[in-house]
CSV table of C-alpha atoms in Angstrom, one decimal:
chain,number,residue,atom,x,y,z
A,78,MET,CA,145.1,105.9,37.3
A,79,SER,CA,148.3,104.4,38.7
A,80,GLU,CA,148.1,100.8,39.9
A,81,ARG,CA,149.6,99.6,43.2
A,82,PHE,CA,151.2,96.2,43.9
A,83,ALA,CA,153.0,94.7,46.9
A,84,ALA,CA,155.9,92.3,47.5
A,85,ILE,CA,156.7,90.6,50.7
A,86,ASP,CA,160.1,88.9,51.2
A,87,VAL,CA,160.1,86.4,54.0
A,88,GLY,CA,163.8,85.9,54.9
A,89,THR,CA,165.7,83.8,57.4
A,90,ASN,CA,166.0,86.8,59.7
A,91,SER,CA,163.4,89.4,58.7
A,92,VAL,CA,160.1,89.9,56.8
A,93,LEU,CA,160.2,92.9,54.4
A,94,LEU,CA,157.2,94.7,52.9
A,95,LEU,CA,157.1,96.9,49.8
A,96,VAL,CA,154.0,98.5,48.4
A,97,ALA,CA,154.7,100.4,45.2
A,98,GLU,CA,152.8,102.3,42.5
A,99,ARG,CA,153.4,101.5,38.9
A,100,GLY,CA,153.3,104.7,36.8
A,101,ALA,CA,152.5,105.3,33.2
A,102,ASP,CA,156.3,104.9,32.4
A,103,GLY,CA,156.2,101.4,34.0
A,104,ARG,CA,158.5,102.4,36.8
A,105,PHE,CA,157.7,101.6,40.4
A,106,VAL,CA,157.7,104.2,43.2
A,107,ALA,CA,157.5,103.1,46.8
A,108,VAL,CA,154.3,104.0,48.7
A,109,ASP,CA,155.1,102.1,51.9
A,110,GLU,CA,158.0,99.9,53.1
A,111,ASP,CA,158.5,98.2,56.5
A,112,MET,CA,160.5,95.4,58.1
A,113,GLU,CA,159.9,93.0,61.0
A,114,ILE,CA,162.7,90.8,62.4
A,115,THR,CA,161.2,87.5,63.3
A,116,ARG,CA,164.2,85.2,63.0
A,117,LEU,CA,162.3,82.5,61.1
A,118,GLY,CA,165.5,80.5,60.6
A,119,GLU,CA,166.5,80.3,64.2
A,120,GLY,CA,168.0,76.9,64.9
A,121,VAL,CA,167.2,75.5,61.4
A,122,ASP,CA,170.9,74.8,60.6
A,123,ARG,CA,171.0,72.4,63.6
A,124,THR,CA,167.5,71.0,63.7
A,125,ARG,CA,166.3,71.4,60.1
A,126,ARG,CA,162.9,72.5,61.5
A,127,LEU,CA,161.2,75.9,62.0
A,128,THR,CA,160.3,76.5,65.6
A,129,GLU,CA,156.7,77.2,66.6
A,130,ARG,CA,157.7,80.6,68.0
A,131,ALA,CA,159.4,81.6,64.8
A,132,VAL,CA,156.5,80.4,62.6
A,133,ALA,CA,153.9,82.2,64.7
A,134,GLU,CA,155.7,85.5,64.7
A,135,THR,CA,156.4,85.3,61.0
A,136,VAL,CA,152.9,84.3,60.0
A,137,GLU,CA,151.6,87.3,62.1
A,138,ALA,CA,154.0,89.7,60.4
A,139,VAL,CA,153.0,88.5,57.0
A,140,ARG,CA,149.3,88.7,57.9
A,141,ALA,CA,149.7,92.3,59.1
A,142,PHE,CA,151.8,93.4,56.1
A,143,ALA,CA,149.3,91.8,53.6
A,144,GLY,CA,146.5,93.6,55.3
A,145,ARG,CA,148.4,96.8,55.2
A,146,ALA,CA,149.1,96.4,51.5
A,147,ARG,CA,145.4,95.7,50.7
A,148,SER,CA,144.3,98.8,52.7
A,149,LEU,CA,146.7,100.9,50.6
A,150,GLY,CA,145.1,99.6,47.4
A,151,ALA,CA,147.5,96.9,46.3
A,152,LYS,CA,145.9,95.1,43.4
A,153,GLU,CA,148.0,92.0,43.9
A,154,ILE,CA,150.6,90.7,46.5
A,155,ALA,CA,153.6,88.6,45.7
A,156,VAL,CA,155.1,86.7,48.6
A,157,VAL,CA,158.3,84.7,48.6
A,158,THR,CA,160.4,82.9,51.2
A,159,THR,CA,164.0,81.8,50.9
A,160,SER,CA,166.7,80.0,52.8
A,161,ALA,CA,165.1,78.9,56.1
A,162,ALA,CA,162.0,77.5,54.4
A,163,ARG,CA,164.1,75.8,51.7
A,164,ASP,CA,166.1,74.0,54.4
A,165,ALA,CA,163.3,73.1,56.9
A,166,GLU,CA,161.6,69.8,57.1
A,167,ASN,CA,158.4,71.5,58.1
A,168,GLY,CA,158.5,74.1,55.3
A,169,ALA,CA,155.3,72.9,53.7
A,170,GLU,CA,153.5,73.3,57.0
A,171,PHE,CA,154.7,76.8,57.3
A,172,LEU,CA,153.4,77.6,53.8
A,173,ARG,CA,150.0,76.1,54.7
A,174,ARG,CA,149.8,78.4,57.8
A,175,LEU,CA,150.7,81.4,55.7
A,176,ARG,CA,147.8,80.5,53.3
A,177,ASP,CA,145.3,79.7,56.0
A,178,GLU,CA,146.1,82.4,58.5
A,179,ALA,CA,147.7,85.2,56.5
A,180,GLY,CA,145.6,84.7,53.3
A,181,VAL,CA,148.6,84.6,50.9
A,182,GLU,CA,150.1,82.0,48.6
A,183,VAL,CA,153.9,81.8,49.0
A,184,GLU,CA,156.7,80.6,46.6
A,185,ILE,CA,159.8,79.1,48.0
A,186,LEU,CA,162.6,80.6,45.9
A,187,SER,CA,165.7,78.6,44.9
A,188,GLY,CA,169.0,80.2,45.7
A,189,GLU,CA,169.5,81.0,42.0
A,190,LYS,CA,166.0,82.6,41.7
A,191,GLU,CA,166.7,84.7,44.8
A,192,ALA,CA,169.9,85.8,43.3
A,193,THR,CA,168.2,86.8,40.0
A,194,PHE,CA,165.8,89.1,41.9
A,195,THR,CA,168.6,90.6,43.9
A,196,TYR,CA,170.6,91.4,40.8
A,197,ALA,CA,167.6,92.9,39.0
A,198,SER,CA,167.2,95.5,41.8
A,199,ALA,CA,170.9,96.3,41.9
A,200,ALA,CA,171.2,96.7,38.1
A,201,ALA,CA,168.2,99.0,37.9
A,202,ASP,CA,169.9,101.5,40.2
A,203,PHE,CA,173.6,101.0,39.6
A,204,GLY,CA,174.0,99.5,36.1
A,205,PRO,CA,174.6,99.2,33.2
A,206,GLY,CA,178.4,98.6,33.6
A,207,SER,CA,180.0,95.5,35.0
A,208,LEU,CA,178.3,94.9,38.3
A,209,TRP,CA,178.5,92.3,41.1
A,210,ALA,CA,176.0,92.1,43.9
A,211,ILE,CA,176.3,90.4,47.3
A,212,ASP,CA,173.2,89.7,49.3
A,213,ILE,CA,174.1,88.6,52.9
A,214,GLY,CA,171.0,87.0,54.4
A,215,GLY,CA,170.4,85.1,57.6
A,216,GLY,CA,170.8,81.6,56.2
A,217,SER,CA,172.7,82.2,52.9
A,218,THR,CA,174.8,84.7,50.9
A,219,GLU,CA,174.2,85.2,47.2
A,220,VAL,CA,176.8,86.5,44.8
A,221,ILE,CA,175.7,87.6,41.3
A,222,GLY,CA,177.8,89.1,38.5
A,223,GLY,CA,176.8,90.6,35.2
A,224,ALA,CA,176.8,93.6,32.9
A,225,GLY,CA,174.3,95.6,30.9
A,226,GLY,CA,171.6,94.3,33.2
A,227,LEU,CA,172.3,90.7,32.1
A,228,ILE,CA,173.4,88.0,34.6
A,229,ARG,CA,176.6,86.1,33.8
A,230,PHE,CA,176.6,84.0,36.9
A,231,CYS,CA,174.8,83.6,40.2
A,232,ARG,CA,175.8,81.5,43.2
A,233,SER,CA,174.1,80.9,46.5
A,234,PHE,CA,176.3,79.9,49.5
A,235,ASP,CA,175.1,78.5,52.9
A,236,VAL,CA,177.0,81.2,54.8
A,237,GLY,CA,174.5,83.6,56.3
A,238,ALA,CA,174.7,85.8,59.4
A,239,VAL,CA,172.3,83.7,61.5
A,240,ARG,CA,173.7,80.3,60.3
A,241,LEU,CA,177.3,81.2,61.0
A,242,THR,CA,176.6,82.7,64.3
A,243,GLU,CA,174.8,79.5,65.4
A,244,ARG,CA,177.6,77.3,64.0
A,245,CYS,CA,180.6,79.2,65.1
A,246,ILE,CA,180.0,81.7,67.9
A,247,ALA,CA,179.1,80.8,71.5
A,248,SER,CA,181.1,83.4,73.5
A,249,ASP,CA,180.2,87.0,74.4
A,250,PRO,CA,182.0,88.8,73.0
A,251,PRO,CA,183.2,86.3,70.3
A,252,THR,CA,186.7,84.9,70.7
A,253,PRO,CA,189.4,85.2,68.0
A,254,GLU,CA,189.1,81.5,67.5
A,255,GLU,CA,185.3,81.7,66.9
A,256,LEU,CA,185.8,84.7,64.5
A,257,GLY,CA,188.4,82.6,62.7
A,258,ARG,CA,185.9,79.8,62.1
A,259,VAL,CA,183.5,82.3,60.6
A,260,GLU,CA,186.2,83.7,58.3
A,261,ARG,CA,187.4,80.2,57.2
A,262,ALA,CA,183.8,79.2,56.4
A,263,VAL,CA,183.3,82.3,54.2
A,264,ARG,CA,186.7,81.9,52.5
A,265,GLU,CA,186.1,78.3,51.7
A,266,ALA,CA,182.6,79.0,50.3
A,267,LEU,CA,183.8,81.8,48.1
A,268,SER,CA,187.0,80.2,46.9
A,269,ALA,CA,185.5,78.9,43.7
A,270,LEU,CA,184.6,82.3,42.4
A,271,GLU,CA,186.8,83.9,39.8
A,272,ALA,CA,188.0,87.4,40.3
A,273,PRO,CA,185.8,90.1,38.8
A,274,GLU,CA,186.8,92.1,35.7
A,275,PRO,CA,188.6,95.5,36.1
A,276,GLU,CA,186.2,98.4,36.8
A,277,THR,CA,183.5,96.1,38.2
A,278,GLU,CA,181.4,97.7,41.0
A,279,LEU,CA,180.2,95.8,44.0
A,280,VAL,CA,176.7,96.4,45.4
A,281,GLY,CA,175.8,95.2,48.9
A,282,ILE,CA,172.2,94.4,49.6
A,283,ALA,CA,170.1,93.4,52.6
A,284,GLY,CA,170.1,94.1,56.3
A,285,THR,CA,173.6,93.3,57.2
A,286,VAL,CA,175.1,95.8,54.8
A,287,THR,CA,172.5,98.5,55.3
A,288,THR,CA,172.9,98.2,59.1
A,289,LEU,CA,176.6,98.4,59.0
A,290,CYS,CA,176.3,101.5,56.8
A,291,ALA,CA,173.8,103.1,59.3
A,292,ILE,CA,176.2,102.5,62.2
A,293,TRP,CA,179.1,103.9,60.1
A,294,LEU,CA,177.1,107.0,59.4
A,295,GLY,CA,176.2,107.4,63.0
A,296,LEU,CA,172.4,107.4,62.4
A,297,ASP,CA,170.3,107.2,65.5
A,298,ALA,CA,167.4,106.0,63.5
A,299,TYR,CA,167.6,104.1,60.2
A,300,ASP,CA,167.1,106.3,57.1
A,301,GLY,CA,167.1,104.4,53.8
A,302,ARG,CA,167.5,107.7,51.9
A,303,ARG,CA,170.8,108.4,53.5
A,304,VAL,CA,172.0,104.8,53.2
A,305,HIS,CA,171.0,103.9,49.6
A,306,GLY,CA,173.8,104.6,47.1
A,307,ARG,CA,176.5,105.3,49.8
A,308,ARG,CA,180.0,104.0,49.1
A,309,MET,CA,181.5,102.2,52.1
A,310,PRO,CA,185.3,101.6,51.9
A,311,ILE,CA,186.7,98.3,53.0
A,312,ALA,CA,188.7,100.1,55.8
A,313,ALA,CA,185.3,101.2,57.3
A,314,VAL,CA,184.0,97.6,57.1
A,315,GLU,CA,187.1,96.3,58.8
A,316,GLU,CA,186.9,98.9,61.6
A,317,LEU,CA,183.2,98.2,62.2
A,318,GLU,CA,183.9,94.5,62.4
A,319,ARG,CA,186.7,95.0,65.0
A,320,LYS,CA,184.5,97.4,67.0
A,321,LEU,CA,181.5,95.2,67.0
A,322,ALA,CA,183.5,92.0,67.8
A,323,ARG,CA,185.0,93.7,70.9
A,324,MET,CA,181.5,94.5,72.3
A,325,THR,CA,179.4,92.4,74.4
A,326,LEU,CA,175.8,91.7,73.3
A,327,ASP,CA,174.5,94.2,75.9
A,328,GLU,CA,176.8,96.8,74.5
A,329,ARG,CA,175.7,96.2,71.0
A,330,LEU,CA,172.1,96.4,72.1
A,331,ARG,CA,172.7,100.0,73.1
A,332,LEU,CA,174.5,101.0,69.9
A,333,PRO,CA,172.6,103.6,67.8
A,334,GLY,CA,171.6,102.4,64.4
A,335,LEU,CA,171.7,98.7,65.3
A,336,PRO,CA,168.2,97.0,65.6
A,337,PRO,CA,168.1,94.9,68.8
A,338,ARG,CA,167.1,91.7,67.0
A,339,ARG,CA,170.1,92.0,64.7
A,340,ALA,CA,172.6,92.7,67.4
A,341,ASP,CA,173.5,89.0,68.1
A,342,VAL,CA,174.3,88.2,64.4
A,343,ILE,CA,175.9,91.5,63.1
A,344,VAL,CA,179.4,90.4,63.9
A,345,ALA,CA,179.2,87.3,61.7
A,346,GLY,CA,177.5,89.5,59.1
A,347,ALA,CA,180.3,92.0,59.1
A,348,THR,CA,182.9,89.2,58.8
A,349,ILE,CA,181.1,87.8,55.8
A,350,LEU,CA,181.1,91.2,54.1
A,351,ARG,CA,184.8,92.0,54.9
A,352,VAL,CA,186.0,88.6,53.8
A,353,ALA,CA,184.0,88.6,50.6
A,354,MET,CA,185.4,92.1,49.7
A,355,GLN,CA,189.0,90.8,50.4
A,356,VAL,CA,188.5,87.5,48.5
A,357,LEU,CA,186.9,89.3,45.5
A,358,GLY,CA,189.3,92.2,45.5
A,359,PHE,CA,186.9,95.1,46.1
A,360,SER,CA,188.1,98.2,47.8
A,361,ASP,CA,184.6,99.5,48.5
A,362,VAL,CA,180.9,98.5,48.4
A,363,ILE,CA,177.9,100.5,47.1
A,364,VAL,CA,175.1,100.1,49.7
A,365,SER,CA,171.6,99.3,48.4
A,366,ASP,CA,168.5,99.7,50.5
A,367,LYS,CA,166.6,97.6,48.0
A,368,GLY,CA,166.7,93.9,47.2
A,369,VAL,CA,164.6,90.8,46.5
A,370,ARG,CA,161.3,92.6,47.0
A,371,TRP,CA,162.1,95.1,44.3
A,372,GLY,CA,163.3,92.5,41.8
A,373,LEU,CA,160.2,90.4,42.6
A,374,LEU,CA,157.9,93.4,42.1
A,375,GLU,CA,159.4,94.1,38.7
A,376,ALA,CA,159.4,90.4,37.6
A,377,ARG,CA,155.7,89.8,38.7
A,378,PHE,CA,154.1,93.2,37.9
A,379,GLY,CA,156.6,95.2,35.8
A,380,ARG,CA,156.1,96.5,32.3
A,381,GLY,CA,155.7,93.6,29.9
A,382,THR,CA,154.4,91.1,32.6
A,383,GLN,CA,150.8,89.9,33.0
A,384,SER,CA,149.3,91.2,36.3
């Protein structure tokens, strides 16, 4: 009988659930996936503390997801958290509440470990050639490069969609000066990276990239099957960035394909993606609907691991 396992990724902006079945060949097939945007990292860049509202919503989302995973027969559940909990002074208290109220033990991933899981999920679907992956999160952006499924470098930068929105954007819609500050922050952060080898592919992971793709495709409701594996040219990213930056928040809230709780940070996210593609010299990006949770599942419960 096939075994089921679950992975929960507690990010700066969202909580993601994956319940998957491990077949006889060792490969995982999704049984259930879901996402709740709880904005755990709201204000952390400024205060270095998680707010009570954000903690309560996130703990409840994890509790509900863990219960769902168990009801679906998950043998074990792996839970990780990333940028916001790394940066917050009260991160340990957050982990205690997750243990006591949600019944899960949580690991805080380093930026490098987060990048490793990201790359594993990208390489599984889009390898084995030269491959770079970019994971634009709420608090940080990871860039990972490798080939043949092996990582050659991984870097984590404190330039996420939530962090740069809070740092740089106060107007509605954003002013050119504010957008310029976002762009300069991204260019400065990525300036130390060397150019990729010829024929290298870029895979874009996480909610910013998948949301931009859904808007580009004109999807009324998000459909990961239509998003995953789609190639999005840089011209489309540039046009989306211009379109979104001209809109007020109220206009973005009515835009099909854009989750309401992502509407205030999507402009900064689009700028991060566009600037990264320009700096690194990529003409298009392959969109991935997977990410840390898939790499985590493979690392914890995949073939050759002890479950």
